[in-house]
mmCIF file of C-alpha atoms in Angstrom:
data_model
loop_
_atom_site.group_PDB
_atom_site.id
_atom_site.type_symbol
_atom_site.label_atom_id
_atom_site.label_comp_id
_atom_site.label_asym_id
_atom_site.label_seq_id
_atom_site.Cartn_x
_atom_site.Cartn_y
_atom_site.Cartn_z
ATOM 1 C CA MET A 42 -0.005 -0.006 0.005
ATOM 2 C CA ALA A 43 1.181 3.549 -0.691
ATOM 3 C CA GLU A 44 2.685 5.626 2.115
ATOM 4 C CA PRO A 45 -0.299 6.266 4.418
ATOM 5 C CA ASP A 46 -1.470 9.744 5.274
ATOM 6 C CA ALA A 47 -2.884 10.618 8.714
ATOM 7 C CA THR A 48 -6.356 9.381 7.784
ATOM 8 C CA ASP A 49 -5.064 6.041 6.476
ATOM 9 C CA ALA A 50 -2.865 5.621 9.566
ATOM 10 C CA LEU A 51 -5.756 6.281 11.930
ATOM 11 C CA LEU A 52 -8.044 3.916 10.026
ATOM 12 C CA GLN A 53 -5.420 1.187 10.182
ATOM 13 C CA GLU A 54 -4.904 1.699 13.905
ATOM 14 C CA LEU A 55 -8.641 1.404 14.480
ATOM 15 C CA LEU A 56 -8.840 -1.746 12.344
ATOM 16 C CA TRP A 57 -6.066 -3.379 14.369
ATOM 17 C CA THR A 58 -7.847 -2.511 17.616
ATOM 18 C CA TYR A 59 -10.310 -5.095 18.954
ATOM 19 C CA GLY A 60 -13.781 -3.818 19.793
ATOM 20 C CA PRO A 61 -16.354 -6.604 20.164
ATOM 21 C CA CYS A 62 -19.855 -5.668 21.294
ATOM 22 C CA GLY A 63 -19.836 -4.680 24.956
ATOM 23 C CA GLN A 64 -16.048 -4.520 25.090
ATOM 24 C CA GLU A 65 -15.168 -1.442 23.033
ATOM 25 C CA ASP A 66 -12.715 0.012 25.577
ATOM 26 C CA GLU A 67 -9.612 -0.075 23.366
ATOM 27 C CA VAL A 68 -11.380 1.515 20.404
ATOM 28 C CA ARG A 69 -12.858 4.157 22.697
ATOM 29 C CA ALA A 70 -9.360 5.008 23.957
ATOM 30 C CA VAL A 71 -8.119 5.655 20.395
ATOM 31 C CA CYS A 72 -11.175 7.762 19.602
ATOM 32 C CA ALA A 73 -10.807 9.753 22.837
ATOM 33 C CA ARG A 74 -7.174 10.541 22.069
ATOM 34 C CA GLU A 75 -8.138 11.924 18.661
ATOM 35 C CA LEU A 76 -11.367 13.651 19.773
ATOM 36 C CA GLN A 77 -10.345 15.437 22.959
ATOM 37 C CA PRO A 78 -8.228 18.168 21.299
ATOM 38 C CA VAL A 79 -10.949 19.158 18.793
ATOM 39 C CA VAL A 80 -14.130 19.348 20.885
ATOM 40 C CA ASP A 81 -15.345 21.680 23.634
ATOM 41 C CA ASP A 82 -16.105 18.865 26.066
ATOM 42 C CA MET A 83 -15.863 15.066 26.096
ATOM 43 C CA TRP A 84 -17.147 12.306 28.330
ATOM 44 C CA THR A 85 -18.184 8.656 28.429
ATOM 45 C CA ASP A 86 -21.827 8.051 29.257
ATOM 46 C CA ASP A 87 -23.431 5.206 31.192
ATOM 47 C CA ALA A 88 -23.813 3.086 28.035
ATOM 48 C CA GLY A 89 -20.083 3.348 27.286
ATOM 49 C CA ASN A 90 -20.573 5.780 24.402
ATOM 50 C CA LEU A 91 -17.844 8.376 23.887
ATOM 51 C CA VAL A 92 -19.496 11.782 23.474
ATOM 52 C CA GLY A 93 -17.854 14.925 22.134
ATOM 53 C CA TYR A 94 -19.635 18.284 22.389
ATOM 54 C CA ILE A 95 -19.145 21.111 19.895
ATOM 55 C CA ALA A 96 -21.004 24.270 20.915
ATOM 56 C CA ALA A 97 -22.683 26.507 18.387
ATOM 57 C CA GLY A 98 -21.590 29.747 20.031
ATOM 58 C CA GLY A 99 -18.181 28.862 21.435
ATOM 59 C CA PRO A 100 -16.841 26.860 24.379
ATOM 60 C CA PRO A 101 -19.498 26.266 27.067
ATOM 61 C CA LYS A 102 -19.307 27.764 30.534
ATOM 62 C CA SER A 103 -21.020 24.832 32.249
ATOM 63 C CA THR A 104 -21.754 21.160 31.733
ATOM 64 C CA ASP A 105 -25.515 21.649 31.260
ATOM 65 C CA HIS A 106 -25.089 20.379 27.711
ATOM 66 C CA ARG A 107 -24.453 16.900 29.120
ATOM 67 C CA HIS A 108 -28.018 16.571 30.307
ATOM 68 C CA ARG A 109 -31.194 15.957 28.415
ATOM 69 C CA ALA A 110 -32.970 19.086 27.231
ATOM 70 C CA THR A 111 -36.700 19.655 27.640
ATOM 71 C CA ALA A 112 -38.513 18.089 24.689
ATOM 72 C CA GLY A 113 -38.902 20.476 21.786
ATOM 73 C CA ARG A 114 -36.451 23.074 23.099
ATOM 74 C CA SER A 115 -33.169 22.019 21.520
ATOM 75 C CA ALA A 116 -32.179 21.932 17.889
ATOM 76 C CA ALA A 117 -28.944 20.070 18.636
ATOM 77 C CA THR A 118 -27.783 17.356 16.239
ATOM 78 C CA ARG A 119 -26.325 14.000 17.291
ATOM 79 C CA VAL A 120 -23.956 12.464 14.764
ATOM 80 C CA MET A 121 -23.074 8.815 15.432
ATOM 81 C CA ALA A 122 -20.656 6.128 14.311
ATOM 82 C CA HIS A 123 -20.367 2.831 16.158
ATOM 83 C CA MET A 124 -17.206 1.475 17.762
ATOM 84 C CA ASP A 125 -18.191 -2.174 18.001
ATOM 85 C CA GLU A 126 -17.406 -4.885 15.472
ATOM 86 C CA LEU A 127 -18.882 -8.236 14.544
ATOM 87 C CA SER A 128 -17.329 -10.889 16.760
ATOM 88 C CA MET A 129 -17.821 -14.231 18.449
ATOM 89 C CA LEU A 130 -18.776 -15.374 21.921
ATOM 90 C CA VAL A 131 -17.530 -18.468 23.762
ATOM 91 C CA LYS A 132 -20.521 -20.765 24.285
ATOM 92 C CA ARG A 133 -18.748 -23.666 26.003
ATOM 93 C CA ILE A 134 -15.288 -25.051 26.711
ATOM 94 C CA GLU A 135 -14.561 -28.719 25.973
ATOM 95 C CA PRO A 136 -12.321 -30.892 28.191
ATOM 96 C CA ASP A 137 -9.589 -30.806 25.509
ATOM 97 C CA GLY A 138 -9.454 -27.006 25.685
ATOM 98 C CA SER A 139 -11.312 -26.318 22.460
ATOM 99 C CA LEU A 140 -13.922 -23.564 22.379
ATOM 100 C CA HIS A 141 -17.343 -23.662 20.810
ATOM 101 C CA LEU A 142 -18.679 -20.312 19.681
ATOM 102 C CA THR A 143 -21.790 -18.427 18.769
ATOM 103 C CA GLN A 144 -22.073 -15.134 16.902
ATOM 104 C CA LEU A 145 -22.120 -11.714 18.477
ATOM 105 C CA GLY A 146 -23.909 -9.705 15.840
ATOM 106 C CA THR A 147 -24.874 -11.075 12.417
ATOM 107 C CA MET A 148 -21.624 -12.914 11.633
ATOM 108 C CA TYR A 149 -21.067 -16.183 9.774
ATOM 109 C CA PRO A 150 -17.892 -18.318 9.662
ATOM 110 C CA GLY A 151 -17.924 -18.346 5.860
ATOM 111 C CA ASN A 152 -17.814 -14.521 5.662
ATOM 112 C CA PHE A 153 -14.679 -14.216 7.778
ATOM 113 C CA GLY A 154 -13.003 -17.525 7.110
ATOM 114 C CA LEU A 155 -11.171 -20.126 9.118
ATOM 115 C CA GLY A 156 -7.836 -19.133 10.608
ATOM 116 C CA PRO A 157 -6.387 -17.103 13.480
ATOM 117 C CA VAL A 158 -8.632 -15.524 16.068
ATOM 118 C CA ALA A 159 -7.904 -13.487 19.197
ATOM 119 C CA VAL A 160 -9.360 -14.818 22.441
ATOM 120 C CA LEU A 161 -9.934 -11.858 24.762
ATOM 121 C CA GLY A 162 -9.554 -13.513 28.158
ATOM 122 C CA GLU A 163 -9.982 -11.500 31.353
ATOM 123 C CA HIS A 164 -6.253 -11.826 32.144
ATOM 124 C CA GLU A 165 -4.714 -12.550 28.760
ATOM 125 C CA THR A 166 -5.426 -12.047 25.081
ATOM 126 C CA PHE A 167 -3.973 -14.825 22.977
ATOM 127 C CA THR A 168 -4.100 -16.253 19.474
ATOM 128 C CA ALA A 169 -6.020 -19.442 18.646
ATOM 129 C CA VAL A 170 -7.355 -20.976 15.432
ATOM 130 C CA LEU A 171 -10.924 -21.201 14.177
ATOM 131 C CA THR A 172 -11.106 -24.562 12.405
ATOM 132 C CA LEU A 173 -13.534 -26.962 10.791
ATOM 133 C CA GLY A 174 -11.222 -29.971 10.726
ATOM 134 C CA SER A 175 -9.705 -32.054 7.978
ATOM 135 C CA GLU A 176 -11.346 -32.186 4.566
ATOM 136 C CA HIS A 177 -9.830 -35.655 4.222
ATOM 137 C CA THR A 178 -12.734 -37.233 6.064
ATOM 138 C CA THR A 179 -15.816 -39.346 5.336
ATOM 139 C CA LYS A 180 -19.303 -39.728 6.804
ATOM 140 C CA GLU A 181 -17.630 -40.915 9.986
ATOM 141 C CA SER A 182 -16.922 -37.197 10.564
ATOM 142 C CA PRO A 183 -20.472 -35.919 9.990
ATOM 143 C CA ARG A 184 -19.819 -32.364 11.222
ATOM 144 C CA ILE A 185 -17.235 -31.884 8.419
ATOM 145 C CA TRP A 186 -18.995 -34.047 5.813
ATOM 146 C CA GLN A 187 -22.145 -31.905 6.075
ATOM 147 C CA THR A 188 -20.290 -28.839 4.785
ATOM 148 C CA LYS A 189 -18.756 -30.411 1.670
ATOM 149 C CA PRO A 190 -20.445 -29.066 -1.470
ATOM 150 C CA ASP A 191 -20.401 -32.497 -3.130
ATOM 151 C CA LYS A 192 -21.645 -34.292 0.008
ATOM 152 C CA GLY A 193 -23.891 -32.797 2.681
ATOM 153 C CA ASP A 194 -23.965 -29.369 0.973
ATOM 154 C CA GLN A 195 -24.833 -27.439 4.135
ATOM 155 C CA ALA A 196 -23.714 -23.850 4.679
ATOM 156 C CA LEU A 197 -20.863 -23.565 7.162
ATOM 157 C CA ASP A 198 -22.318 -22.505 10.512
ATOM 158 C CA TRP A 199 -21.172 -22.136 14.096
ATOM 159 C CA HIS A 200 -22.054 -25.685 15.151
ATOM 160 C CA HIS A 201 -19.645 -26.976 12.483
ATOM 161 C CA VAL A 202 -16.555 -25.070 13.635
ATOM 162 C CA TYR A 203 -14.583 -24.770 16.838
ATOM 163 C CA VAL A 204 -11.507 -22.948 18.157
ATOM 164 C CA PHE A 205 -8.299 -24.863 18.739
ATOM 165 C CA THR A 206 -6.476 -23.124 21.610
ATOM 166 C CA GLY A 207 -3.569 -25.502 22.321
ATOM 167 C CA ARG A 208 -4.288 -24.964 26.023
ATOM 168 C CA THR A 209 -5.630 -27.040 28.867
ATOM 169 C CA ASP A 210 -8.723 -26.269 30.925
ATOM 170 C CA ASP A 211 -6.560 -24.957 33.742
ATOM 171 C CA GLU A 212 -4.563 -22.733 31.390
ATOM 172 C CA LEU A 213 -7.740 -21.299 29.912
ATOM 173 C CA ALA A 214 -9.100 -20.617 33.397
ATOM 174 C CA ALA A 215 -5.867 -18.836 34.304
ATOM 175 C CA ALA A 216 -6.225 -16.681 31.179
ATOM 176 C CA GLY A 217 -9.761 -15.779 32.252
ATOM 177 C CA VAL A 218 -11.596 -17.605 29.448
ATOM 178 C CA HIS A 219 -15.183 -18.720 30.152
ATOM 179 C CA PRO A 220 -18.586 -18.738 28.464
ATOM 180 C CA GLY A 221 -19.198 -15.151 27.432
ATOM 181 C CA THR A 222 -15.565 -14.411 26.550
ATOM 182 C CA ARG A 223 -15.261 -12.432 23.330
ATOM 183 C CA VAL A 224 -13.346 -13.825 20.353
ATOM 184 C CA CYS A 225 -12.324 -11.590 17.439
ATOM 185 C CA VAL A 226 -10.775 -12.061 14.016
ATOM 186 C CA GLU A 227 -7.048 -11.838 14.723
ATOM 187 C CA ARG A 228 -5.033 -8.719 13.962
ATOM 188 C CA SER A 229 -2.984 -10.455 11.245
ATOM 189 C CA LYS A 230 -6.138 -10.560 9.074
ATOM 190 C CA ARG A 231 -6.990 -6.873 9.597
ATOM 191 C CA THR A 232 -4.438 -5.032 7.489
ATOM 192 C CA LEU A 233 -5.737 -2.636 4.821
ATOM 193 C CA VAL A 234 -5.005 -3.651 1.249
ATOM 194 C CA GLU A 235 -4.969 -1.294 -1.703
ATOM 195 C CA VAL A 236 -7.066 -2.257 -4.716
ATOM 196 C CA GLY A 237 -6.507 0.485 -7.255
ATOM 197 C CA ASP A 238 -8.508 3.486 -6.001
ATOM 198 C CA TYR A 239 -10.092 1.343 -3.284
ATOM 199 C CA VAL A 240 -9.086 -0.092 0.078
ATOM 200 C CA GLY A 241 -10.209 -3.402 1.542
ATOM 201 C CA CYS A 242 -10.285 -4.979 4.982
ATOM 202 C CA TYR A 243 -12.537 -6.701 7.460
ATOM 203 C CA PHE A 244 -14.378 -4.308 9.824
ATOM 204 C CA LEU A 245 -14.446 -1.162 7.749
ATOM 205 C CA ASP A 246 -17.904 -1.403 9.338
ATOM 206 C CA ASP A 247 -17.781 0.853 11.188
ATOM 207 C CA ARG A 248 -14.140 1.909 11.645
ATOM 208 C CA ALA A 249 -14.200 3.826 8.340
ATOM 209 C CA ALA A 250 -17.214 5.835 9.516
ATOM 210 C CA VAL A 251 -15.555 6.395 12.903
ATOM 211 C CA THR A 252 -12.530 7.760 11.043
ATOM 212 C CA ALA A 253 -14.783 10.036 8.971
ATOM 213 C CA LEU A 254 -16.535 11.401 12.068
ATOM 214 C CA LEU A 255 -13.233 12.076 13.809
ATOM 215 C CA LYS A 256 -12.037 13.849 10.670
ATOM 216 C CA ALA A 257 -15.188 15.976 10.521
ATOM 217 C CA ALA A 258 -14.637 17.102 14.122
ATOM 218 C CA ARG A 259 -11.000 17.904 13.368
ATOM 219 C CA VAL A 260 -11.866 19.859 10.206
ATOM 220 C CA LEU A 261 -14.353 21.982 12.114
ATOM 221 C CA ARG A 262 -11.674 22.907 14.638
ATOM 222 C CA GLU A 263 -8.895 23.452 12.114
ATOM 223 C CA ARG A 264 -11.063 25.732 9.951
ATOM 224 C CA GLY A 265 -12.354 27.627 12.933
ATOM 225 C CA ARG A 266 -15.953 26.844 12.028
ATOM 226 C CA ARG A 267 -18.834 26.522 14.466
ATOM 227 C CA PRO A 268 -22.025 24.531 13.861
ATOM 228 C CA ALA A 269 -25.314 26.350 13.411
ATOM 229 C CA ASP A 270 -26.682 24.390 16.397
ATOM 230 C CA ASP A 271 -24.928 22.420 19.122
ATOM 231 C CA VAL A 272 -23.480 19.131 17.885
ATOM 232 C CA TYR A 273 -22.832 15.931 19.784
ATOM 233 C CA VAL A 274 -20.458 13.526 18.047
ATOM 234 C CA VAL A 275 -21.130 10.102 19.518
ATOM 235 C CA PHE A 276 -19.037 6.952 19.174
ATOM 236 C CA THR A 277 -21.509 4.284 20.152
ATOM 237 C CA THR A 278 -21.454 0.827 21.712
ATOM 238 C CA ASN A 279 -23.387 -2.337 20.893
ATOM 239 C CA GLU A 280 -24.764 -1.170 17.552
ATOM 240 C CA GLU A 281 -24.394 -4.632 16.023
ATOM 241 C CA ILE A 282 -26.717 -6.167 18.603
ATOM 242 C CA GLY A 283 -29.609 -3.726 18.439
ATOM 243 C CA GLY A 284 -28.317 -0.173 18.371
ATOM 244 C CA VAL A 285 -28.180 -0.140 22.169
ATOM 245 C CA GLY A 286 -25.639 2.637 22.695
ATOM 246 C CA GLY A 287 -27.062 4.872 19.986
ATOM 247 C CA SER A 288 -30.579 4.594 21.347
ATOM 248 C CA TYR A 289 -29.347 5.480 24.838
ATOM 249 C CA ALA A 290 -27.499 8.522 23.506
ATOM 250 C CA SER A 291 -30.516 9.665 21.510
ATOM 251 C CA ALA A 292 -32.669 9.394 24.613
ATOM 252 C CA SER A 293 -30.254 11.102 26.996
ATOM 253 C CA LEU A 294 -28.656 13.890 24.927
ATOM 254 C CA PRO A 295 -30.293 17.168 23.875
ATOM 255 C CA GLY A 296 -31.544 17.389 20.329
ATOM 256 C CA THR A 297 -34.204 16.014 18.025
ATOM 257 C CA LEU A 298 -32.107 14.701 15.118
ATOM 258 C CA THR A 299 -29.857 11.644 15.037
ATOM 259 C CA LEU A 300 -27.622 11.203 11.997
ATOM 260 C CA ALA A 301 -25.836 7.863 11.632
ATOM 261 C CA LEU A 302 -22.627 7.360 9.647
ATOM 262 C CA GLU A 303 -22.312 3.828 8.318
ATOM 263 C CA VAL A 304 -21.039 1.567 5.589
ATOM 264 C CA GLY A 305 -23.656 1.277 2.833
ATOM 265 C CA PRO A 306 -24.331 -1.848 0.743
ATOM 266 C CA THR A 307 -23.613 -1.517 -2.957
ATOM 267 C CA GLU A 308 -25.872 -3.926 -4.770
ATOM 268 C CA ARG A 309 -28.058 -3.904 -7.869
ATOM 269 C CA GLU A 310 -31.237 -4.197 -5.834
ATOM 270 C CA TYR A 311 -30.533 -0.795 -4.292
ATOM 271 C CA GLY A 312 -29.159 0.811 -7.439
ATOM 272 C CA THR A 313 -25.907 1.578 -5.622
ATOM 273 C CA THR A 314 -22.327 0.913 -6.748
ATOM 274 C CA VAL A 315 -19.001 0.876 -4.922
ATOM 275 C CA GLY A 316 -17.638 3.242 -7.568
ATOM 276 C CA GLY A 317 -20.325 5.811 -6.815
ATOM 277 C CA GLY A 318 -20.455 8.569 -4.262
ATOM 278 C CA PRO A 319 -21.704 8.541 -0.651
ATOM 279 C CA ILE A 320 -25.021 6.777 -0.077
ATOM 280 C CA VAL A 321 -27.900 8.671 1.503
ATOM 281 C CA GLY A 322 -30.530 6.495 3.089
ATOM 282 C CA TYR A 323 -34.214 7.269 2.615
ATOM 283 C CA SER A 324 -35.364 4.177 4.517
ATOM 284 C CA ASP A 325 -34.124 0.882 5.935
ATOM 285 C CA ALA A 326 -35.563 -2.184 7.630
ATOM 286 C CA LEU A 327 -36.529 -0.214 10.756
ATOM 287 C CA CYS A 328 -37.558 3.281 9.740
ATOM 288 C CA VAL A 329 -38.217 5.816 7.044
ATOM 289 C CA TYR A 330 -35.565 8.503 7.399
ATOM 290 C CA ASP A 331 -36.748 12.089 7.325
ATOM 291 C CA LYS A 332 -36.993 13.192 3.726
ATOM 292 C CA ASP A 333 -35.855 16.759 4.376
ATOM 293 C CA VAL A 334 -32.726 15.468 6.119
ATOM 294 C CA ALA A 335 -31.946 13.032 3.301
ATOM 295 C CA ASP A 336 -32.611 15.720 0.689
ATOM 296 C CA ARG A 337 -30.267 18.093 2.477
ATOM 297 C CA LEU A 338 -27.482 15.498 2.565
ATOM 298 C CA MET A 339 -27.985 14.844 -1.139
ATOM 299 C CA GLU A 340 -27.850 18.577 -1.890
ATOM 300 C CA ILE A 341 -24.612 19.099 0.021
ATOM 301 C CA ALA A 342 -22.993 16.089 -1.627
ATOM 302 C CA ASP A 343 -24.108 17.330 -5.047
ATOM 303 C CA ASP A 344 -22.658 20.779 -4.344
ATOM 304 C CA HIS A 345 -19.294 19.127 -3.670
ATOM 305 C CA GLY A 346 -19.506 17.074 -6.848
ATOM 306 C CA PHE A 347 -19.526 13.805 -4.895
ATOM 307 C CA GLU A 348 -22.270 12.187 -7.019
ATOM 308 C CA PRO A 349 -24.356 10.911 -4.077
ATOM 309 C CA GLN A 350 -26.500 7.793 -4.316
ATOM 310 C CA ALA A 351 -30.012 7.797 -2.875
ATOM 311 C CA ALA A 352 -31.043 4.402 -1.512
ATOM 312 C CA VAL A 353 -33.982 2.549 -0.034
ATOM 313 C CA LEU A 354 -32.311 -0.208 1.955
ATOM 314 C CA GLY A 355 -33.631 -3.537 3.186
ATOM 315 C CA ALA A 356 -31.923 -5.901 5.680
ATOM 316 C CA PHE A 357 -30.083 -2.855 7.049
ATOM 317 C CA MET A 358 -30.306 -0.960 10.334
ATOM 318 C CA SER A 359 -28.352 1.865 11.952
ATOM 319 C CA ASP A 360 -28.062 3.694 15.252
ATOM 320 C CA ALA A 361 -30.380 6.340 13.801
ATOM 321 C CA SER A 362 -33.066 3.911 12.647
ATOM 322 C CA HIS A 363 -32.937 1.983 15.932
ATOM 323 C CA SER A 364 -33.333 5.304 17.745
ATOM 324 C CA LYS A 365 -36.300 6.359 15.643
ATOM 325 C CA ALA A 366 -37.961 2.942 15.844
ATOM 326 C CA ASN A 367 -37.504 2.954 19.622
ATOM 327 C CA GLY A 368 -39.158 6.376 19.867
ATOM 328 C CA VAL A 369 -36.127 8.159 21.343
ATOM 329 C CA THR A 370 -35.516 10.512 18.420
ATOM 330 C CA PRO A 371 -38.263 12.100 16.320
ATOM 331 C CA ARG A 372 -35.924 12.679 13.382
ATOM 332 C CA ALA A 373 -33.251 10.530 11.769
ATOM 333 C CA GLY A 374 -30.803 10.544 8.884
ATOM 334 C CA LEU A 375 -28.343 8.099 7.343
ATOM 335 C CA LEU A 376 -25.118 8.833 5.454
ATOM 336 C CA CYS A 377 -23.026 5.891 4.234
ATOM 337 C CA LEU A 378 -19.658 5.177 2.707
ATOM 338 C CA PRO A 379 -20.295 3.008 -0.395
ATOM 339 C CA THR A 380 -19.060 -0.454 0.510
ATOM 340 C CA LEU A 381 -18.717 -3.751 -1.336
ATOM 341 C CA SER A 382 -19.404 -6.968 0.650
ATOM 342 C CA THR A 383 -20.719 -5.428 3.860
ATOM 343 C CA HIS A 384 -20.348 -7.767 6.855
ATOM 344 C CA GLY A 385 -17.589 -9.573 4.970
ATOM 345 C CA TYR A 386 -14.289 -8.526 3.429
ATOM 346 C CA GLU A 387 -15.321 -4.961 2.788
ATOM 347 C CA VAL A 388 -14.039 -2.700 0.016
ATOM 348 C CA MET A 389 -14.642 1.043 -0.381
ATOM 349 C CA PRO A 390 -13.234 3.981 -2.335
ATOM 350 C CA ARG A 391 -10.251 5.662 -0.698
ATOM 351 C CA ARG A 392 -11.928 9.037 -1.207
ATOM 352 C CA SER A 393 -15.107 8.118 0.670
ATOM 353 C CA ILE A 394 -13.877 8.977 4.173
ATOM 354 C CA ASP A 395 -12.919 12.523 3.136
ATOM 355 C CA ALA A 396 -16.181 12.928 1.221
ATOM 356 C CA VAL A 397 -18.370 11.885 4.168
ATOM 357 C CA ALA A 398 -16.384 14.145 6.535
ATOM 358 C CA GLU A 399 -16.929 17.142 4.245
ATOM 359 C CA ILE A 400 -20.673 16.443 3.988
ATOM 360 C CA VAL A 401 -20.977 16.232 7.790
ATOM 361 C CA VAL A 402 -19.098 19.502 8.230
ATOM 362 C CA ASP A 403 -21.366 21.387 5.826
ATOM 363 C CA PHE A 404 -24.481 19.730 7.203
ATOM 364 C CA VAL A 405 -23.860 20.986 10.730
ATOM 365 C CA VAL A 406 -22.414 24.376 9.729
ATOM 366 C CA GLN A 407 -24.776 25.635 7.047
ATOM 367 C CA PRO A 408 -27.988 27.058 8.526
ATOM 368 C CA ASP A 409 -30.996 25.303 7.126
ATOM 369 C CA GLU A 410 -34.478 25.416 8.569
ATOM 370 C CA THR A 411 -35.292 21.864 7.557
ATOM 371 C CA ARG A 412 -32.589 20.417 9.826
ATOM 372 C CA SER A 413 -34.408 21.568 12.943
ATOM 373 C CA GLY A 414 -37.954 20.803 11.808
ATOM 374 C CA ALA A 415 -40.678 22.286 13.968
ATOM 375 C CA THR A 416 -38.390 22.797 16.985
ATOM 376 C CA ARG A 417 -37.040 26.141 15.709
#
């Protein structure tokens, strides 16, 4: 890959950092390091979300902005990107030290492949191997036989695979491994590759959007620009298992609009392509996004010459749509980086992070009555 710039370097650091659902501490630490110098205030809320506050009129004189505003009295905007990644959960430990897993988020063994995994024990993180077993087997090994295309022809699933640890029960206990321990795709499989004008890696969902949101906050500070209304940039937890952190932040922070930054599927059924511009969601599986918000995002992207793609998405959810479906935000928007093979080995244009950051900056800076709806 070409010599990385600051954005590439940050994205790579985030990709190498483990952040399974409910255990996003290391990702949060990287985000906090980058966010603290460019916001007016920063804190971690009770859901584990990292929140940065950017005041419309300059640095605040109190911490009142940390508390929920009276309904209908704040035009603040919450912009979210999630810190968690698809991962695995230890279901049981066998006497030989092997681990049986289940998914944490919508994750399938075939999407991420057999090979090295990181076991995040309470006292030690170590490398193990996700394996199916030998292909040189017959019906006497039914678990393997079932997955052969010319035999059982079943899709590879969690009950077929296991993790070889090379450790005894006692050694696993000493490392702090037990049912509920998180297991992640190992760092050696999480290095960005360059594919022409594109980059590829596992877990661009949602580390690329996190990078874009951090960049947007930095650009605002470097250009000396203030948002038209207060802005909360929120790096959320547990998005992959129900938008938990985002819903909590929408319910507890001032404001009536939640804008989610995400990876966006590029498929014929949506009329989107990975070679196109940022994707603006008009609906997904959980909600219809506010048309005026989506239209505004499209307009800004058009003004920049980014060639945005409008999309009506199925089998897709975001922090914003979870928040709207849960009744904790009245207004929601979705802005996506166009991404090939979402929830797999993801590929996106190198330019997409910068493009999404620029759209976010203009969206929060440029006064526009539609962004605040009836609350103005």
